[in-house]
Coordinates of C-alpha atoms and ligand atoms in Angstrom, one line a residue:
Chain A
M1 CA -20.5 -28.8 -15.9
N2 CA -19.8 -30.1 -19.3
D3 CA -18.5 -28.5 -22.5
A4 CA -17.9 -29.5 -26.0
R5 CA -14.3 -28.8 -26.9
P6 CA -13.3 -28.2 -30.5
N7 CA -11.9 -31.5 -31.9
N8 CA -11.2 -32.5 -35.4
D9 CA -12.8 -35.8 -35.5
S10 CA -16.5 -35.9 -35.5
R11 CA -17.2 -36.7 -31.9
I12 CA -18.9 -35.0 -29.0
V13 CA -16.8 -34.6 -25.9
L14 CA -18.5 -34.2 -22.6
E15 CA -16.7 -33.6 -19.3
F16 CA -18.1 -33.9 -15.8
R17 CA -16.5 -33.4 -12.4
I18 CA -17.4 -35.8 -9.6
K19 CA -17.0 -35.0 -5.9
G20 CA -16.4 -37.7 -3.2
M21 CA -19.4 -38.2 -0.9
D22 CA -21.6 -35.8 -2.9
F23 CA -24.7 -37.8 -3.4
T24 CA -26.8 -34.9 -4.6
T25 CA -24.9 -34.5 -7.9
A26 CA -24.2 -38.2 -8.4
G27 CA -25.9 -39.3 -11.6
E28 CA -25.4 -36.1 -13.5
A29 CA -22.9 -37.6 -15.9
A30 CA -25.2 -40.5 -16.6
T31 CA -28.2 -38.2 -17.2
G32 CA -26.1 -35.8 -19.3
I33 CA -24.7 -38.5 -21.5
K34 CA -28.1 -40.1 -21.9
R35 CA -29.6 -36.8 -23.0
T36 CA -26.9 -36.4 -25.6
M37 CA -27.3 -39.9 -26.9
T38 CA -31.1 -39.4 -27.1
Q39 CA -30.6 -36.2 -29.1
L40 CA -28.2 -38.1 -31.4
G41 CA -30.8 -40.8 -31.9
M42 CA -28.5 -43.6 -30.8
P43 CA -29.9 -47.1 -30.3
A44 CA -32.0 -47.6 -27.2
D45 CA -30.1 -50.6 -26.0
M46 CA -26.8 -48.8 -26.2
I47 CA -28.2 -45.8 -24.3
R48 CA -29.2 -48.1 -21.6
R49 CA -25.8 -49.9 -21.4
V50 CA -24.0 -46.6 -21.3
A51 CA -26.4 -45.1 -18.7
S52 CA -26.0 -48.1 -16.4
A53 CA -22.2 -48.3 -16.6
T54 CA -21.7 -44.6 -16.3
Y55 CA -23.8 -44.4 -13.2
E56 CA -22.0 -47.2 -11.5
A57 CA -18.6 -45.7 -12.4
E58 CA -19.8 -42.3 -11.1
I59 CA -21.0 -43.7 -7.8
N60 CA -17.8 -45.6 -7.3
V61 CA -15.9 -42.3 -7.3
V62 CA -18.5 -40.7 -5.0
I63 CA -18.3 -43.6 -2.5
H64 CA -14.7 -44.8 -2.7
A65 CA -12.6 -41.8 -3.9
H66 CA -12.0 -38.1 -3.1
R67 CA -12.7 -36.5 -6.4
G68 CA -12.7 -37.4 -10.1
C69 CA -13.4 -36.5 -13.6
L70 CA -15.4 -38.3 -16.3
V71 CA -14.8 -37.7 -20.0
A72 CA -17.2 -39.2 -22.6
K73 CA -16.3 -39.2 -26.3
I74 CA -19.3 -39.9 -28.3
G75 CA -19.0 -40.9 -31.9
P76 CA -21.4 -42.4 -34.4
E77 CA -20.2 -46.0 -33.9
R78 CA -18.4 -46.0 -30.5
I79 CA -18.4 -44.3 -27.2
E80 CA -15.3 -44.0 -25.0
I81 CA -15.7 -43.1 -21.3
C82 CA -12.7 -42.4 -19.1
V83 CA -13.2 -41.9 -15.3
E84 CA -10.1 -40.8 -13.5
D85 CA -10.0 -40.2 -9.8
E86 CA -7.8 -39.1 -6.9
G87 CA -8.3 -41.5 -4.0
P88 CA -7.2 -44.6 -2.2
G89 CA -6.8 -46.7 -5.3
I90 CA -7.6 -50.4 -5.5
P91 CA -4.9 -52.7 -4.1
D92 CA -6.2 -55.9 -5.7
I93 CA -8.1 -55.4 -8.9
D94 CA -9.0 -59.1 -9.4
L95 CA -10.5 -59.2 -5.9
A96 CA -12.4 -55.9 -6.5
M97 CA -13.9 -57.3 -9.7
Q98 CA -15.4 -60.3 -7.8
D99 CA -19.1 -60.4 -7.3
G100 CA -20.0 -59.3 -3.8
Y101 CA -16.6 -57.9 -2.8
S102 CA -16.9 -54.5 -1.3
T103 CA -15.0 -52.2 1.1
A104 CA -17.9 -49.8 1.4
P105 CA -18.3 -48.6 5.0
T106 CA -21.5 -49.3 7.0
H107 CA -23.1 -45.9 6.6
V108 CA -22.8 -46.2 2.8
R109 CA -24.3 -49.7 2.9
E110 CA -27.2 -48.3 4.8
M111 CA -27.9 -46.0 1.9
G112 CA -28.3 -49.1 -0.3
F113 CA -24.9 -49.1 -1.9
G114 CA -22.0 -51.5 -1.4
A115 CA -23.4 -54.8 -2.7
G116 CA -20.1 -55.3 -4.5
M117 CA -21.9 -55.6 -7.8
G118 CA -21.0 -52.3 -9.4
L119 CA -17.9 -53.4 -11.4
T120 CA -19.6 -56.7 -12.4
N121 CA -22.5 -54.6 -13.7
I122 CA -20.2 -52.4 -15.6
K123 CA -18.5 -55.4 -17.2
R124 CA -21.8 -56.8 -18.3
C125 CA -22.7 -53.5 -20.1
V126 CA -19.4 -52.7 -21.9
D127 CA -17.6 -54.0 -24.9
Q128 CA -14.2 -53.3 -23.4
M129 CA -13.0 -52.3 -20.0
H130 CA -9.6 -51.4 -18.5
L131 CA -9.1 -50.7 -14.8
D132 CA -5.8 -49.2 -13.6
S133 CA -5.1 -48.2 -10.1
V134 CA -2.2 -46.9 -8.0
V135 CA -2.7 -47.3 -4.2
D136 CA -3.0 -44.0 -2.4
K137 CA -3.0 -42.1 -5.7
G138 CA -6.1 -43.0 -7.7
T139 CA -7.9 -45.1 -10.2
T140 CA -8.6 -44.9 -13.9
L141 CA -11.4 -46.7 -15.5
R142 CA -11.7 -46.8 -19.3
L143 CA -14.9 -48.1 -20.9
L144 CA -15.6 -48.7 -24.6
F145 CA -19.0 -49.3 -26.2
F146 CA -19.7 -50.2 -29.8
S147 CA -23.1 -49.4 -31.3
K148 CA -23.3 -52.6 -33.3
G149 CA -23.0 -55.1 -30.5
R150 CA -19.7 -56.6 -29.4
E151 CA -16.9 -56.5 -32.0
Chain B
M1 CA -56.6 -37.6 -40.2
A2 CA -53.9 -35.3 -39.0
D3 CA -50.6 -36.8 -37.9
Y4 CA -51.2 -36.1 -34.3
Y5 CA -54.3 -35.7 -32.3
H6 CA -54.1 -33.9 -29.0
S7 CA -56.7 -33.2 -26.4
V8 CA -54.5 -30.5 -24.9
T9 CA -55.0 -27.3 -26.9
L10 CA -54.5 -23.6 -26.5
D11 CA -57.1 -20.9 -26.3
A12 CA -55.1 -18.2 -28.1
E13 CA -57.5 -15.5 -27.0
K14 CA -56.7 -16.1 -23.3
C15 CA -53.0 -16.8 -23.6
K16 CA -50.9 -13.8 -22.5
G17 CA -47.6 -15.3 -23.4
C18 CA -46.4 -15.3 -19.8
T19 CA -44.1 -18.3 -20.3
N20 CA -45.3 -20.0 -17.1
C21 CA -46.1 -23.2 -18.9
I22 CA -42.9 -23.7 -20.9
K23 CA -40.8 -24.9 -18.0
R24 CA -43.2 -27.4 -16.6
C25 CA -43.4 -29.4 -19.8
P26 CA -41.7 -32.8 -19.4
T27 CA -40.8 -33.0 -23.1
E28 CA -40.0 -29.3 -23.7
A29 CA -42.9 -29.2 -26.2
I30 CA -44.0 -25.6 -25.6
R31 CA -42.6 -22.3 -27.0
V32 CA -43.9 -18.8 -26.7
R33 CA -43.8 -16.8 -30.0
D34 CA -45.7 -13.7 -31.1
G35 CA -47.0 -13.3 -27.6
R36 CA -48.7 -16.7 -27.3
A37 CA -47.8 -20.3 -26.6
W38 CA -47.3 -22.9 -29.3
I39 CA -47.2 -26.7 -28.8
F40 CA -44.9 -28.9 -30.9
E41 CA -47.5 -31.6 -31.7
E42 CA -45.0 -34.4 -32.2
R43 CA -43.6 -33.9 -28.7
C44 CA -46.8 -33.4 -26.6
I45 CA -47.8 -36.4 -24.5
D46 CA -51.0 -34.8 -23.2
C47 CA -50.0 -35.0 -19.5
G48 CA -51.9 -31.8 -18.7
E49 CA -49.0 -30.2 -16.7
C50 CA -49.5 -26.9 -18.7
I51 CA -53.2 -26.9 -18.0
R52 CA -52.6 -27.1 -14.3
V53 CA -49.9 -24.4 -14.3
C54 CA -51.5 -21.8 -16.6
P55 CA -52.7 -18.8 -14.5
N56 CA -54.9 -17.6 -17.4
H57 CA -56.8 -20.9 -18.1
A58 CA -55.5 -20.6 -21.6
K59 CA -54.7 -24.3 -21.9
L60 CA -57.6 -26.7 -22.1
A61 CA -58.5 -30.3 -22.6
V62 CA -60.9 -30.8 -25.5
T63 CA -63.6 -33.4 -24.8
D64 CA -66.7 -34.5 -26.6
S65 CA -70.1 -32.9 -26.4
L66 CA -72.9 -34.9 -24.7
D67 CA -74.8 -34.5 -28.0
L68 CA -72.6 -37.2 -29.5
V69 CA -74.7 -39.8 -27.6
K70 CA -77.6 -39.1 -30.0
A71 CA -75.6 -40.5 -32.9
Y72 CA -75.9 -44.1 -31.4
P73 CA -79.1 -46.2 -31.1
K74 CA -78.0 -47.2 -27.6
S75 CA -75.5 -45.9 -25.2
V76 CA -73.3 -47.0 -22.3
I77 CA -71.5 -44.7 -19.9
I78 CA -68.3 -45.9 -18.3
P79 CA -67.0 -43.9 -15.4
A80 CA -63.3 -43.9 -14.4
P81 CA -62.7 -45.2 -10.9
A82 CA -61.6 -41.7 -9.9
F83 CA -65.2 -40.4 -10.4
M84 CA -66.4 -41.9 -7.1
G85 CA -63.9 -39.7 -5.3
Q86 CA -65.6 -36.5 -6.5
F87 CA -68.6 -36.9 -4.2
P88 CA -68.6 -35.9 -0.5
T89 CA -70.2 -39.1 0.8
P90 CA -69.9 -41.4 -2.2
D91 CA -72.5 -44.1 -2.4
P92 CA -71.4 -45.9 -5.5
G93 CA -74.8 -47.3 -6.2
V94 CA -76.4 -43.9 -6.2
V95 CA -73.7 -42.4 -8.4
L96 CA -74.0 -45.1 -10.9
S97 CA -77.8 -44.6 -11.0
A98 CA -77.3 -40.8 -11.4
L99 CA -75.0 -41.5 -14.3
R100 CA -77.6 -43.5 -16.1
L101 CA -80.3 -41.0 -15.5
I102 CA -78.3 -38.3 -17.4
G103 CA -79.5 -40.2 -20.5
F104 CA -77.7 -43.5 -21.0
D105 CA -79.1 -47.0 -21.4
E106 CA -76.5 -48.7 -19.4
V107 CA -73.6 -48.1 -17.0
Y108 CA -70.5 -50.3 -16.9
E109 CA -67.9 -49.6 -14.2
V110 CA -64.3 -49.1 -15.4
A111 CA -63.5 -50.3 -11.9
L112 CA -65.0 -53.7 -12.8
A113 CA -62.8 -53.9 -15.8
A114 CA -59.9 -52.9 -13.6
D115 CA -60.7 -56.1 -11.5
A116 CA -60.2 -58.2 -14.6
V117 CA -57.2 -56.3 -15.8
S118 CA -55.7 -56.8 -12.3
M119 CA -56.0 -60.5 -12.8
A120 CA -54.5 -60.3 -16.3
M121 CA -51.6 -58.2 -14.9
R122 CA -50.8 -60.8 -12.2
R123 CA -50.8 -63.5 -14.9
Y124 CA -48.6 -61.4 -17.1
L125 CA -46.1 -61.0 -14.3
K126 CA -46.0 -64.7 -13.8
E127 CA -45.6 -65.5 -17.5
H128 CA -43.0 -62.8 -18.3
S129 CA -40.0 -63.5 -16.1
S130 CA -38.1 -60.5 -17.6
P131 CA -37.5 -57.7 -17.9
R132 CA -37.9 -56.3 -14.4
P133 CA -39.5 -54.2 -13.2
L134 CA -42.6 -54.3 -15.4
I135 CA -44.3 -50.9 -15.8
S136 CA -48.0 -50.4 -15.9
S137 CA -49.4 -49.1 -19.2
A138 CA -52.7 -47.8 -17.6
C139 CA -51.7 -44.1 -17.8
P140 CA -51.5 -43.0 -21.4
A141 CA -49.3 -40.0 -20.6
V142 CA -46.8 -42.3 -19.0
V143 CA -46.8 -44.6 -22.1
R144 CA -46.2 -41.6 -24.3
L145 CA -43.4 -40.3 -22.0
I146 CA -41.7 -43.7 -22.4
Q147 CA -42.1 -43.6 -26.2
V148 CA -40.5 -40.1 -26.3
R149 CA -37.9 -40.1 -23.5
F150 CA -37.3 -43.7 -22.5
P151 CA -37.3 -45.9 -25.6
A152 CA -35.1 -48.4 -23.8
L153 CA -37.9 -49.1 -21.3
L154 CA -40.6 -50.0 -23.9
D155 CA -39.8 -53.7 -23.2
H156 CA -40.8 -53.0 -19.6
L157 CA -44.3 -51.9 -20.4
I158 CA -47.1 -54.4 -19.7
K159 CA -48.7 -54.9 -23.1
L160 CA -52.2 -55.1 -21.7
E161 CA -55.1 -52.8 -22.4
S162 CA -56.1 -50.3 -19.8
P163 CA -59.3 -50.8 -17.7
M164 CA -61.0 -48.1 -19.8
E165 CA -60.3 -49.8 -23.1
M166 CA -61.4 -53.2 -21.6
A167 CA -64.5 -51.7 -20.1
A168 CA -65.6 -50.5 -23.6
K169 CA -64.6 -53.8 -25.2
I170 CA -66.5 -55.9 -22.6
A171 CA -69.5 -53.6 -22.8
K172 CA -69.8 -53.9 -26.5
D173 CA -69.2 -57.7 -26.5
T174 CA -71.8 -58.3 -23.8
L175 CA -74.4 -55.6 -24.6
G176 CA -74.1 -55.5 -28.3
P177 CA -72.0 -53.6 -30.9
E178 CA -74.8 -51.1 -31.5
H179 CA -74.0 -49.4 -28.2
G180 CA -72.0 -46.2 -28.3
V181 CA -69.6 -46.4 -25.3
F182 CA -68.7 -43.1 -23.5
F183 CA -66.0 -42.5 -21.0
V184 CA -66.1 -40.1 -18.0
S185 CA -62.5 -38.9 -18.3
P186 CA -60.3 -37.4 -15.6
C187 CA -57.7 -36.1 -18.1
P188 CA -56.8 -35.1 -21.6
A189 CA -54.4 -38.1 -21.9
K190 CA -57.3 -40.6 -21.8
V191 CA -59.1 -38.5 -24.5
T192 CA -56.1 -38.7 -26.7
A193 CA -55.8 -42.4 -26.0
I194 CA -59.3 -42.8 -27.4
K195 CA -58.9 -40.6 -30.5
Q196 CA -55.4 -41.8 -31.3
P197 CA -54.6 -45.0 -29.4
V198 CA -51.3 -46.6 -28.8
G199 CA -51.2 -50.4 -29.1
R200 CA -54.3 -50.7 -31.4
D201 CA -55.7 -48.9 -34.4
K202 CA -59.0 -48.0 -33.1
S203 CA -60.3 -47.6 -29.5
A204 CA -63.5 -49.4 -28.5
V205 CA -64.5 -46.2 -26.7
D206 CA -66.7 -43.9 -28.9
G207 CA -66.4 -40.7 -27.0
A208 CA -65.0 -39.0 -23.8
F209 CA -66.7 -36.5 -21.6
S210 CA -65.0 -34.3 -19.1
M211 CA -65.4 -35.5 -15.5
S212 CA -66.3 -32.1 -14.3
A213 CA -69.1 -31.7 -16.8
I214 CA -70.5 -35.1 -16.0
Y215 CA -70.2 -34.3 -12.3
A216 CA -72.4 -31.3 -12.7
E217 CA -75.0 -33.4 -14.7
C218 CA -74.9 -36.1 -12.0
L219 CA -75.6 -33.6 -9.2
R220 CA -78.9 -32.8 -10.8
Q221 CA -80.0 -36.4 -10.8
M222 CA -78.8 -37.3 -7.3
E223 CA -82.2 -37.0 -5.5
H224 CA -83.9 -39.1 -8.1
A225 CA -81.0 -41.6 -8.1
A226 CA -81.1 -42.0 -4.4
R227 CA -84.5 -43.6 -4.7
A228 CA -83.4 -46.2 -7.1
P229 CA -79.7 -46.9 -6.6
L230 CA -78.0 -49.5 -8.9
I231 CA -75.8 -52.2 -7.4
P232 CA -72.1 -51.7 -7.9
K233 CA -70.2 -54.8 -9.1
A234 CA -66.6 -53.8 -8.8
S235 CA -64.5 -55.0 -5.9
G236 CA -62.5 -52.6 -3.7
Y237 CA -59.4 -53.5 -5.7
G238 CA -60.9 -52.3 -8.9
M239 CA -62.3 -49.2 -7.2
G240 CA -58.8 -48.5 -5.8
W241 CA -57.4 -47.9 -9.3
G242 CA -58.7 -44.3 -9.0
R243 CA -55.8 -43.3 -6.8
S244 CA -52.1 -43.7 -6.7
G245 CA -51.2 -47.0 -4.9
G246 CA -54.3 -48.8 -6.2
E247 CA -52.5 -51.0 -8.6
T248 CA -49.6 -51.8 -6.3
T249 CA -52.0 -53.3 -3.7
I250 CA -52.8 -56.1 -6.2
M251 CA -49.3 -56.5 -7.5
G252 CA -47.6 -57.7 -4.4
R253 CA -44.9 -56.5 -2.1
D254 CA -42.2 -56.0 -4.7
S255 CA -44.0 -53.2 -6.4
L256 CA -43.6 -49.4 -6.3
A257 CA -46.1 -46.6 -7.0
V258 CA -45.0 -43.3 -8.3
D259 CA -47.2 -40.3 -9.1
G260 CA -46.5 -37.0 -10.8
I261 CA -44.9 -36.9 -14.2
H262 CA -41.6 -35.4 -13.0
Q263 CA -41.2 -38.0 -10.3
C264 CA -42.0 -40.7 -12.9
I265 CA -39.1 -39.4 -14.9
K266 CA -36.8 -39.8 -11.9
V267 CA -37.9 -43.3 -11.3
F268 CA -37.6 -44.3 -15.0
E269 CA -34.0 -43.0 -14.9
E270 CA -33.3 -45.4 -12.1
V271 CA -34.9 -48.2 -14.0
E272 CA -32.8 -47.3 -17.0
R273 CA -29.6 -47.6 -14.9
D274 CA -30.8 -51.1 -13.7
K275 CA -31.0 -49.8 -10.1
L276 CA -34.6 -51.1 -9.6
A277 CA -34.2 -54.6 -11.1
G278 CA -35.2 -56.0 -7.7
L279 CA -38.7 -54.8 -8.2
D280 CA -41.5 -56.7 -10.0
F281 CA -43.8 -53.9 -10.9
I282 CA -44.0 -50.1 -11.1
E283 CA -47.3 -48.3 -11.1
A284 CA -46.6 -44.9 -12.7
Q285 CA -49.2 -42.2 -12.9
A286 CA -48.7 -38.8 -14.6
C287 CA -50.9 -36.9 -12.1
V288 CA -50.0 -36.3 -8.4
T289 CA -52.2 -38.6 -6.3
G290 CA -53.1 -40.6 -9.4
C291 CA -56.2 -40.2 -11.6
V292 CA -58.1 -38.4 -8.8
G293 CA -55.5 -35.7 -9.5
G294 CA -56.4 -35.5 -13.2
C295 CA -56.9 -32.0 -14.5
L296 CA -60.6 -32.6 -15.4
A297 CA -61.4 -33.7 -11.8
V298 CA -63.4 -31.5 -9.6
E299 CA -62.5 -32.3 -6.0
N300 CA -59.2 -31.5 -4.3
P301 CA -57.0 -34.5 -5.3
F302 CA -55.9 -35.3 -1.8
V303 CA -59.4 -35.3 -0.5
A304 CA -60.6 -37.4 -3.4
R305 CA -57.7 -39.9 -2.8
V306 CA -58.8 -40.5 0.8
R307 CA -62.3 -41.1 -0.3
V308 CA -61.4 -43.6 -2.9
R309 CA -59.1 -45.3 -0.5
N310 CA -61.9 -45.6 2.2
L311 CA -64.4 -46.7 -0.4
A312 CA -62.2 -49.4 -1.6
A313 CA -61.5 -50.6 2.0
E314 CA -65.2 -50.7 2.8
R315 CA -65.9 -52.6 -0.3
G316 CA -63.2 -55.1 0.3
A317 CA -62.5 -58.1 -1.9
H318 CA -66.1 -58.8 -2.8
G319 CA -67.0 -58.2 -6.4
E320 CA -68.6 -59.7 -9.5
E321 CA -67.0 -61.2 -12.6
A322 CA -66.2 -58.5 -15.1
T323 CA -67.4 -60.6 -18.0
P324 CA -69.0 -64.0 -18.6
G325 CA -66.3 -66.5 -19.5
L326 CA -63.5 -64.4 -17.8
E327 CA -61.3 -67.5 -17.1
Q328 CA -61.2 -68.4 -20.8
R329 CA -60.6 -64.8 -21.8
L330 CA -57.7 -64.4 -19.4
K331 CA -56.1 -67.4 -21.1
S332 CA -56.6 -65.9 -24.5
D333 CA -55.2 -62.7 -25.9
Y334 CA -58.4 -60.8 -25.1
F335 CA -56.6 -58.3 -22.9
T336 CA -53.4 -57.8 -24.8
Y337 CA -52.3 -55.0 -27.1
L338 CA -53.0 -55.6 -30.8
S339 CA -50.0 -53.7 -32.2
E340 CA -46.5 -52.9 -31.1
V341 CA -45.6 -49.8 -29.1
K342 CA -42.9 -48.0 -30.9
A343 CA -40.4 -45.4 -29.9
R344 CA -41.1 -41.8 -30.9
P345 CA -37.6 -40.4 -31.3
V346 CA -38.8 -36.8 -31.7
L347 CA -35.9 -35.4 -29.6
R348 CA -33.2 -36.5 -32.0
L349 CA -31.6 -33.7 -34.0
D350 CA -31.3 -35.7 -37.2
D351 CA -32.1 -39.1 -38.7
D352 CA -28.4 -39.6 -39.4
I353 CA -26.1 -39.9 -36.4
S354 CA -23.1 -38.2 -38.0
R355 CA -25.3 -35.2 -39.0
A356 CA -26.9 -35.2 -35.6
I357 CA -23.4 -35.0 -34.1
D358 CA -22.6 -32.0 -36.3
K359 CA -25.8 -30.3 -35.2
L360 CA -25.2 -31.1 -31.5
R361 CA -21.7 -29.5 -31.8
Q362 CA -23.3 -26.4 -33.3
L363 CA -25.9 -26.5 -30.5
E364 CA -23.2 -26.6 -27.8
A365 CA -21.3 -23.8 -29.5
V366 CA -24.4 -21.7 -29.6
E367 CA -25.3 -22.6 -26.0
D368 CA -21.8 -21.4 -24.9
Q369 CA -22.6 -17.9 -26.3
L370 CA -25.9 -17.7 -24.4
P371 CA -26.0 -16.2 -20.9
G372 CA -27.1 -19.5 -19.2
L373 CA -29.8 -17.8 -17.1
D374 CA -32.7 -20.0 -18.4
C375 CA -35.0 -17.0 -17.9
G376 CA -37.5 -18.1 -20.6
A377 CA -37.9 -14.6 -22.0
C378 CA -37.0 -15.9 -25.4
G379 CA -40.0 -18.2 -25.3
A380 CA -37.9 -21.4 -24.9
P381 CA -37.7 -23.3 -21.6
S382 CA -33.9 -23.0 -21.2
C383 CA -30.9 -21.5 -22.9
R384 CA -30.0 -25.0 -24.2
A385 CA -33.5 -25.4 -25.6
L386 CA -33.1 -22.0 -27.4
A387 CA -29.7 -23.2 -28.8
E388 CA -31.5 -26.3 -30.0
D389 CA -34.2 -24.2 -31.7
I390 CA -31.6 -22.1 -33.4
V391 CA -29.8 -25.2 -34.7
R392 CA -33.1 -26.6 -35.9
G393 CA -33.8 -23.3 -37.6
Y394 CA -36.8 -22.3 -35.5
A395 CA -35.2 -19.4 -33.7
D396 CA -32.5 -16.8 -33.9
E397 CA -29.8 -15.7 -31.4
M398 CA -31.5 -12.3 -31.2
D399 CA -34.5 -14.0 -29.6
C400 CA -32.4 -13.9 -26.4
V401 CA -33.2 -10.6 -24.7
L402 CA -29.7 -10.3 -23.2
K403 CA -28.0 -11.0 -26.5
L404 CA -30.3 -8.4 -28.1
R405 CA -29.4 -5.9 -25.4
E406 CA -25.7 -6.6 -25.9
R407 CA -26.1 -6.0 -29.6
V408 CA -28.1 -2.8 -29.1
H409 CA -25.5 -1.6 -26.6
G410 CA -22.8 -2.3 -29.1
M411 CA -24.6 -0.5 -31.9
A412 CA -25.3 2.4 -29.6
E413 CA -21.6 2.7 -28.9
E414 CA -20.8 2.5 -32.5
I415 CA -23.3 5.3 -33.2
V416 CA -21.8 7.5 -30.6
D417 CA -18.4 6.7 -32.0
L418 CA -19.5 7.6 -35.5
A419 CA -21.1 10.8 -34.3
R420 CA -17.7 12.0 -33.1
H421 CA -16.3 11.8 -36.6
L422 CA -17.2 14.9 -38.6
P423 CA -17.0 14.6 -42.3
R424 CA -14.0 16.3 -43.9
S425 CA -16.2 18.8 -45.7
M426 CA -17.2 20.2 -42.4
G427 CA -13.6 20.7 -41.6
M428 CA -12.0 19.8 -38.3
K429 CA -9.0 22.0 -37.7
S430 CA -6.3 19.4 -37.1
H431 CA -7.6 17.4 -40.0
T432 CA -7.3 20.3 -42.4
Q433 CA -3.8 21.1 -41.2
Q434 CA -2.8 17.5 -41.9
S435 CA -4.1 17.6 -45.4
E436 CA -2.3 20.8 -46.2
D437 CA 1.0 19.4 -44.9
D438 CA 0.5 16.3 -47.1
D439 CA -0.2 18.5 -50.1
G440 CA 2.9 20.5 -49.4
E441 CA 5.1 17.5 -49.3
A442 CA 3.7 16.2 -52.5
G443 CA 4.2 19.6 -54.2
Ligands
LIG501 N1 -12.9 -45.6 -7.9 C1 -12.5 -46.4 -6.9 N2 -11.6 -46.1 -6.0 C2 -11.2 -46.9 -5.0 N3 -11.7 -48.1 -4.8 C3 -12.7 -48.6 -5.7 C4 -13.1 -47.7 -6.8 N4 -14.0 -48.4 -7.5 C5 -14.2 -49.6 -6.9 N5 -13.3 -49.7 -5.8 C6 -13.2 -50.9 -4.9 O1 -13.7 -52.0 -5.6 C7 -14.8 -52.6 -4.8 C8 -15.8 -53.2 -5.6 O2 -16.5 -52.2 -6.4 P1 -18.0 -52.4 -6.9 O3 -18.4 -51.2 -7.6 O4 -18.0 -53.7 -7.6 O5 -18.8 -52.6 -5.5 P2 -19.2 -51.5 -4.5 O6 -19.0 -50.1 -5.0 O7 -18.5 -51.7 -3.2 O8 -20.7 -51.8 -4.3 P3 -21.9 -51.5 -5.3 O9 -21.3 -51.0 -6.6 O10 -22.6 -52.8 -5.5 O11 -22.8 -50.5 -4.6 C9 -15.2 -51.5 -3.9 O12 -15.8 -51.9 -2.7 C10 -13.9 -50.7 -3.6 O13 -13.1 -51.4 -2.7
LIG502 S1 -49.0 -20.3 -19.0 FE1 -48.6 -20.7 -21.1 S2 -50.6 -21.0 -22.1 FE2 -50.9 -19.9 -20.1 S3 -50.9 -17.7 -20.5 FE3 -48.8 -18.3 -20.0 S4 -47.8 -18.8 -22.0 FE4 -50.0 -18.8 -22.3
LIG503 S1 -52.7 -40.4 -13.9 FE1 -54.7 -40.9 -14.6 S2 -55.7 -38.9 -14.8 FE2 -53.5 -38.5 -14.8 S3 -52.9 -38.5 -16.9 FE3 -52.6 -40.6 -16.2 S4 -54.6 -41.7 -16.7 FE4 -54.9 -39.4 -16.8
LIG504 MG1 -19.8 -49.6 -6.9

């Protein structure tokens, strides 16, 4: 599931695989990252922001893409999260970022997803966010969190 | 006083070190060492999961002895709402009378205080527009779980005293401070909440008796009590607090009830991810079925839950006022916590984040070397927990039986290998030959 790779800077690196339409394992990255942050004694509000954003990002891969990979780099002052997926990509990123915009199919909406609020929620939680996408190839979402509020 | 009080304790004589309990613990607070269980005091939240799972009855909930009553000039007994569910055909008036006949001057129903707390909670909901959902603080095991594992949710806790605490406070305020107040407890968590409260320095409750012990005492008084029943004052709403779902009935449609500590954890994870922000209120109880499922209760929890539900339905909305001047008191801070509820960051590896990161990296390196079977034979609940113990200096890699076997295997091979080599003095032919040749060349 996840492993800590040797790296020279003092950061913890966690890696998670995400499978499209696999709702049973969705949330494992958010839970794993939260556990790590708790063991590190990171501030409660930051744990919460990271847990919310990670979960939304994970679920987006589950719902909208085929498969993906989430890498979290956790340092004393900042956390970087990168979610890369293979999937349909997002044709119009500005549109996708709008509140309420969703292409989630009906059966997914019936499960309570697809309000079109995920990306908005992520934006609210992070200090920086970059979304890149190539249609028919995939999407990359980079998130950055600082432990001392927005810098 | 010791740093931590816990009602949950171990009877070392009975413990066989079977490791059944270590995996059930929601805060990974138990380890088996030297053939018996040990509890990390700073982690234990007194939820009672280990008491329920132990096949040898080696875990117990310490409660007070009835003799404690003698230390007070007057006494009041306050039964938890779940108590009514213990009797086959509960007649609340008779049960209350039996309780008093055991040897108390007065009885005050915790269910009646629950009626007042219900009103205070609805008011709290109106006055605090965020955060959402609010989480009930009535179950002390849940409050402690949040302190240890969900510090980000401390803001969500309703900072109002539990019906138990309020019952004791009201009883003392109305009957007089010379009264000792004694709680009939369904669980160790409540006992700990009395001995070492959260949200206040000292509890108004003076002692806690086990529900099962009081049940037995009550049975002896039933016949006599039936002839002179008391009149119950709590409404069906207050009585309903004894089971899961009781609080949500008063908190409106946008509320959710969850029972069982492991299910509570799942729901809190959702709250932490902001997935339940559409809800107003969460009733969370550590025991499956709610307080009727407490480990000091007598009756089957599901049977008791139906009884409490039916009793509450029969009783309906009719009830008396919990205390004179209730309206005024609801407007004041009579029901609120006196002190702040703080996080208990006992899971963190170090006070300093950078050092914690170093330790976590060591932990993951150690975990990589362990077999990943989570068999528990080392006495820790999982391989990762053993890795954590090793990094904290509490354990050694050789505590892992598979690691030990690997090592023994390696050593055995080495011994066999060594045994093949005969010392030169015993002379192996080829060896001798070689030496002579060497000598020859040199000469
Ligand atoms: N990883 C992704 N791959 C492809 N499309 C995506 C991806 N992430 C988001 N999108 C597109 O952006 C839209 C908006 O995403 P957003 O997370 O805000 O809403 P949603 O996932 O549809 O609903 P909600 O998150 O509220 O359940 C999605 O409906 C989808 O069209
Ligand atoms: S379950 Fe725990 S307390 Fe009970 S005998 Fe086994 S190790 Fe001991
Ligand atoms: S649910 Fe009730 S009985 Fe169980 S631990 Fe909480 S307060 Fe005690
Ligand atoms: Mg989404």
